[in-house]
Amino acid sequence: MAKSTQLIDNEVFRAFATYTAIVLLKMMLMSLITAYFRITRKAFVNPEDTEAFGKGESAKKFLRTDPDVERVRRGHLNDLENIVPFVGIGLLYALSGPELSTALLHFRIFTGARIFHTFAYLIPLPQPGRGLSWAVGYSVTFSMAYKVLKTAWLL
């Protein structure tokens, strides 16, 4: 069994850890952006969140949906649907012994695609920009999964 110090000495694993930290931090940032939009648009889903803006009936007007808040929430949900599989499959991929240059290409393309996807969602940029960035990131995850399966099952 590999010791954790051996993993840290592995360049592919260090690259994986670096790019995973970047996309996870980006995903966490989406929570803060959602909170910012909720506060600035005064659009909340929980009654206790409206108490700073009034009590009783006057606070109920802040229990509503807002298109900007919903857009950010959809972007965050898309991150959850794509970054979580990347982390799991990427870990298996990093442990499958890929070449450093190939691994870096996978990790960098995925990270760039997810960052672009966020900007495309929040600005919003016209399609097909957002859709293409999603497809690129998704393809990278599939490529890593294929390599893991090929290595593990000798496909």
PDB file of C-alpha atoms in Angstrom:
ATOM      1  CA  MET A   1       0.000   0.000   0.000  1.00  0.00           C
ATOM      2  CA  ALA A   2       1.312   3.435  -0.893  1.00  0.00           C
ATOM      3  CA  LYS A   3       2.156   5.782   1.923  1.00  0.00           C
ATOM      4  CA  SER A   4       0.781   9.330   1.810  1.00  0.00           C
ATOM      5  CA  THR A   5       4.328  10.683   1.507  1.00  0.00           C
ATOM      6  CA  GLN A   6       4.776   8.613  -1.641  1.00  0.00           C
ATOM      7  CA  LEU A   7       1.655  10.180  -3.142  1.00  0.00           C
ATOM      8  CA  ILE A   8       2.899  13.694  -2.451  1.00  0.00           C
ATOM      9  CA  ASP A   9       6.149  12.816  -4.238  1.00  0.00           C
ATOM     10  CA  ASN A  10       4.146  11.710  -7.289  1.00  0.00           C
ATOM     11  CA  GLU A  11       4.036  14.613  -9.766  1.00  0.00           C
ATOM     12  CA  VAL A  12       0.749  13.476 -11.330  1.00  0.00           C
ATOM     13  CA  PHE A  13      -0.916  13.267  -7.924  1.00  0.00           C
ATOM     14  CA  ARG A  14       0.396  16.732  -6.983  1.00  0.00           C
ATOM     15  CA  ALA A  15      -0.997  18.112 -10.248  1.00  0.00           C
ATOM     16  CA  PHE A  16      -4.335  16.418  -9.535  1.00  0.00           C
ATOM     17  CA  ALA A  17      -4.386  17.868  -6.014  1.00  0.00           C
ATOM     18  CA  THR A  18      -3.600  21.346  -7.348  1.00  0.00           C
ATOM     19  CA  TYR A  19      -6.267  21.432 -10.055  1.00  0.00           C
ATOM     20  CA  THR A  20      -8.823  19.717  -7.835  1.00  0.00           C
ATOM     21  CA  ALA A  21      -8.274  22.376  -5.184  1.00  0.00           C
ATOM     22  CA  ILE A  22      -8.789  25.084  -7.817  1.00  0.00           C
ATOM     23  CA  VAL A  23     -12.104  23.697  -9.110  1.00  0.00           C
ATOM     24  CA  LEU A  24     -13.374  22.900  -5.601  1.00  0.00           C
ATOM     25  CA  LEU A  25     -12.579  26.444  -4.457  1.00  0.00           C
ATOM     26  CA  LYS A  26     -14.343  27.766  -7.552  1.00  0.00           C
ATOM     27  CA  MET A  27     -17.360  25.641  -6.672  1.00  0.00           C
ATOM     28  CA  MET A  28     -17.288  26.944  -3.089  1.00  0.00           C
ATOM     29  CA  LEU A  29     -17.136  30.488  -4.465  1.00  0.00           C
ATOM     30  CA  MET A  30     -20.450  29.833  -6.188  1.00  0.00           C
ATOM     31  CA  SER A  31     -22.058  29.503  -2.738  1.00  0.00           C
ATOM     32  CA  LEU A  32     -20.779  32.956  -1.813  1.00  0.00           C
ATOM     33  CA  ILE A  33     -21.965  34.386  -5.125  1.00  0.00           C
ATOM     34  CA  THR A  34     -25.398  32.865  -4.514  1.00  0.00           C
ATOM     35  CA  ALA A  35     -25.505  34.449  -1.049  1.00  0.00           C
ATOM     36  CA  TYR A  36     -24.436  37.797  -2.517  1.00  0.00           C
ATOM     37  CA  PHE A  37     -27.194  37.680  -5.116  1.00  0.00           C
ATOM     38  CA  ARG A  38     -29.780  36.636  -2.504  1.00  0.00           C
ATOM     39  CA  ILE A  39     -28.843  39.575  -0.273  1.00  0.00           C
ATOM     40  CA  THR A  40     -28.564  42.202  -3.020  1.00  0.00           C
ATOM     41  CA  ARG A  41     -31.773  41.036  -4.745  1.00  0.00           C
ATOM     42  CA  LYS A  42     -33.526  40.449  -1.385  1.00  0.00           C
ATOM     43  CA  ALA A  43     -34.764  37.071  -2.575  1.00  0.00           C
ATOM     44  CA  PHE A  44     -34.832  34.393   0.091  1.00  0.00           C
ATOM     45  CA  VAL A  45     -36.370  30.936   0.489  1.00  0.00           C
ATOM     46  CA  ASN A  46     -36.409  30.670   4.295  1.00  0.00           C
ATOM     47  CA  PRO A  47     -38.546  32.957   6.493  1.00  0.00           C
ATOM     48  CA  GLU A  48     -35.776  33.349   9.084  1.00  0.00           C
ATOM     49  CA  ASP A  49     -33.507  34.787   6.387  1.00  0.00           C
ATOM     50  CA  THR A  50     -35.879  37.729   5.854  1.00  0.00           C
ATOM     51  CA  GLU A  51     -35.919  38.926   9.479  1.00  0.00           C
ATOM     52  CA  ALA A  52     -33.172  41.476   8.839  1.00  0.00           C
ATOM     53  CA  PHE A  53     -35.509  43.204   6.366  1.00  0.00           C
ATOM     54  CA  GLY A  54     -38.683  43.259   8.449  1.00  0.00           C
ATOM     55  CA  LYS A  55     -41.011  41.248  10.630  1.00  0.00           C
ATOM     56  CA  GLY A  56     -44.206  39.336   9.934  1.00  0.00           C
ATOM     57  CA  GLU A  57     -46.101  40.277   6.799  1.00  0.00           C
ATOM     58  CA  SER A  58     -43.582  42.920   5.702  1.00  0.00           C
ATOM     59  CA  ALA A  59     -40.855  40.262   5.541  1.00  0.00           C
ATOM     60  CA  LYS A  60     -42.936  37.872   3.422  1.00  0.00           C
ATOM     61  CA  LYS A  61     -42.352  39.921   0.275  1.00  0.00           C
ATOM     62  CA  PHE A  62     -38.718  38.804   0.416  1.00  0.00           C
ATOM     63  CA  LEU A  63     -39.717  35.129   0.207  1.00  0.00           C
ATOM     64  CA  ARG A  64     -39.485  34.914  -3.552  1.00  0.00           C
ATOM     65  CA  THR A  65     -37.448  33.676  -6.454  1.00  0.00           C
ATOM     66  CA  ASP A  66     -35.248  35.943  -8.511  1.00  0.00           C
ATOM     67  CA  PRO A  67     -33.960  35.167 -12.017  1.00  0.00           C
ATOM     68  CA  ASP A  68     -30.397  36.244 -11.175  1.00  0.00           C
ATOM     69  CA  VAL A  69     -30.300  34.116  -8.019  1.00  0.00           C
ATOM     70  CA  GLU A  70     -31.700  31.161  -9.911  1.00  0.00           C
ATOM     71  CA  ARG A  71     -29.085  31.561 -12.656  1.00  0.00           C
ATOM     72  CA  VAL A  72     -26.270  31.424 -10.095  1.00  0.00           C
ATOM     73  CA  ARG A  73     -27.904  28.437  -8.395  1.00  0.00           C
ATOM     74  CA  ARG A  74     -28.114  26.585 -11.711  1.00  0.00           C
ATOM     75  CA  GLY A  75     -24.427  27.299 -12.328  1.00  0.00           C
ATOM     76  CA  HIS A  76     -23.587  25.974  -8.871  1.00  0.00           C
ATOM     77  CA  LEU A  77     -25.696  22.866  -9.438  1.00  0.00           C
ATOM     78  CA  ASN A  78     -23.905  22.302 -12.742  1.00  0.00           C
ATOM     79  CA  ASP A  79     -20.592  22.497 -10.863  1.00  0.00           C
ATOM     80  CA  LEU A  80     -21.809  19.850  -8.424  1.00  0.00           C
ATOM     81  CA  GLU A  81     -22.855  17.607 -11.302  1.00  0.00           C
ATOM     82  CA  ASN A  82     -19.480  17.908 -13.034  1.00  0.00           C
ATOM     83  CA  ILE A  83     -16.769  18.643 -10.475  1.00  0.00           C
ATOM     84  CA  VAL A  84     -17.699  15.829  -8.088  1.00  0.00           C
ATOM     85  CA  PRO A  85     -17.291  13.154 -10.820  1.00  0.00           C
ATOM     86  CA  PHE A  86     -14.039  14.824 -11.915  1.00  0.00           C
ATOM     87  CA  VAL A  87     -12.661  14.548  -8.381  1.00  0.00           C
ATOM     88  CA  GLY A  88     -13.505  10.855  -8.061  1.00  0.00           C
ATOM     89  CA  ILE A  89     -12.493   9.796 -11.545  1.00  0.00           C
ATOM     90  CA  GLY A  90      -9.499  12.135 -11.510  1.00  0.00           C
ATOM     91  CA  LEU A  91      -8.196  10.505  -8.341  1.00  0.00           C
ATOM     92  CA  LEU A  92      -8.448   7.054  -9.902  1.00  0.00           C
ATOM     93  CA  TYR A  93      -6.866   8.430 -13.067  1.00  0.00           C
ATOM     94  CA  ALA A  94      -3.969   9.999 -11.144  1.00  0.00           C
ATOM     95  CA  LEU A  95      -3.356   6.668  -9.430  1.00  0.00           C
ATOM     96  CA  SER A  96      -3.485   4.735 -12.732  1.00  0.00           C
ATOM     97  CA  GLY A  97      -0.023   5.905 -13.771  1.00  0.00           C
ATOM     98  CA  PRO A  98      -0.627   8.333 -16.648  1.00  0.00           C
ATOM     99  CA  GLU A  99       2.156  10.361 -18.215  1.00  0.00           C
ATOM    100  CA  LEU A 100       2.577  13.723 -16.470  1.00  0.00           C
ATOM    101  CA  SER A 101       2.087  15.694 -19.697  1.00  0.00           C
ATOM    102  CA  THR A 102      -1.153  13.851 -20.508  1.00  0.00           C
ATOM    103  CA  ALA A 103      -2.455  14.222 -16.964  1.00  0.00           C
ATOM    104  CA  LEU A 104      -1.659  17.947 -16.935  1.00  0.00           C
ATOM    105  CA  LEU A 105      -3.480  18.345 -20.232  1.00  0.00           C
ATOM    106  CA  HIS A 106      -6.577  16.638 -18.783  1.00  0.00           C
ATOM    107  CA  PHE A 107      -6.507  18.612 -15.531  1.00  0.00           C
ATOM    108  CA  ARG A 108      -5.828  21.982 -17.175  1.00  0.00           C
ATOM    109  CA  ILE A 109      -8.468  21.590 -19.868  1.00  0.00           C
ATOM    110  CA  PHE A 110     -11.091  20.550 -17.310  1.00  0.00           C
ATOM    111  CA  THR A 111     -10.220  23.446 -14.987  1.00  0.00           C
ATOM    112  CA  GLY A 112     -10.239  25.971 -17.819  1.00  0.00           C
ATOM    113  CA  ALA A 113     -13.528  24.640 -19.151  1.00  0.00           C
ATOM    114  CA  ARG A 114     -15.194  24.883 -15.716  1.00  0.00           C
ATOM    115  CA  ILE A 115     -13.921  28.424 -15.144  1.00  0.00           C
ATOM    116  CA  PHE A 116     -15.104  29.479 -18.600  1.00  0.00           C
ATOM    117  CA  HIS A 117     -18.443  27.752 -17.955  1.00  0.00           C
ATOM    118  CA  THR A 118     -18.920  29.818 -14.796  1.00  0.00           C
ATOM    119  CA  PHE A 119     -18.256  33.082 -16.611  1.00  0.00           C
ATOM    120  CA  ALA A 120     -20.521  32.001 -19.460  1.00  0.00           C
ATOM    121  CA  TYR A 121     -23.277  31.264 -16.946  1.00  0.00           C
ATOM    122  CA  LEU A 122     -22.920  34.410 -14.842  1.00  0.00           C
ATOM    123  CA  ILE A 123     -22.375  37.053 -17.537  1.00  0.00           C
ATOM    124  CA  PRO A 124     -24.283  35.336 -19.500  1.00  0.00           C
ATOM    125  CA  LEU A 125     -22.438  34.686 -22.730  1.00  0.00           C
ATOM    126  CA  PRO A 126     -24.400  33.580 -25.793  1.00  0.00           C
ATOM    127  CA  GLN A 127     -24.645  29.912 -26.616  1.00  0.00           C
ATOM    128  CA  PRO A 128     -22.934  27.737 -27.701  1.00  0.00           C
ATOM    129  CA  GLY A 129     -20.131  29.000 -25.410  1.00  0.00           C
ATOM    130  CA  ARG A 130     -21.538  27.602 -22.199  1.00  0.00           C
ATOM    131  CA  GLY A 131     -22.618  24.359 -23.825  1.00  0.00           C
ATOM    132  CA  LEU A 132     -19.242  23.825 -25.470  1.00  0.00           C
ATOM    133  CA  SER A 133     -17.368  24.502 -22.241  1.00  0.00           C
ATOM    134  CA  TRP A 134     -19.594  21.964 -20.478  1.00  0.00           C
ATOM    135  CA  ALA A 135     -18.988  19.408 -23.244  1.00  0.00           C
ATOM    136  CA  VAL A 136     -15.226  19.911 -23.122  1.00  0.00           C
ATOM    137  CA  GLY A 137     -15.094  19.374 -19.351  1.00  0.00           C
ATOM    138  CA  TYR A 138     -17.401  16.373 -19.562  1.00  0.00           C
ATOM    139  CA  SER A 139     -15.289  14.851 -22.335  1.00  0.00           C
ATOM    140  CA  VAL A 140     -12.146  15.218 -20.241  1.00  0.00           C
ATOM    141  CA  THR A 141     -13.783  13.319 -17.380  1.00  0.00           C
ATOM    142  CA  PHE A 142     -14.869  10.575 -19.789  1.00  0.00           C
ATOM    143  CA  SER A 143     -11.364  10.402 -21.229  1.00  0.00           C
ATOM    144  CA  MET A 144      -9.896   9.897 -17.760  1.00  0.00           C
ATOM    145  CA  ALA A 145     -12.554   7.274 -16.957  1.00  0.00           C
ATOM    146  CA  TYR A 146     -11.686   5.404 -20.150  1.00  0.00           C
ATOM    147  CA  LYS A 147      -7.987   5.404 -19.188  1.00  0.00           C
ATOM    148  CA  VAL A 148      -8.842   4.085 -15.703  1.00  0.00           C
ATOM    149  CA  LEU A 149     -11.020   1.315 -17.135  1.00  0.00           C
ATOM    150  CA  LYS A 150      -8.429   0.472 -19.778  1.00  0.00           C
ATOM    151  CA  THR A 151      -5.740   0.218 -17.111  1.00  0.00           C
ATOM    152  CA  ALA A 152      -7.803  -1.625 -14.509  1.00  0.00           C
ATOM    153  CA  TRP A 153      -9.672  -4.000 -16.810  1.00  0.00           C
ATOM    154  CA  LEU A 154      -7.105  -4.137 -19.556  1.00  0.00           C
ATOM    155  CA  LEU A 155      -9.624  -2.983 -22.169  1.00  0.00           C
TER     156      LEU A 155
END
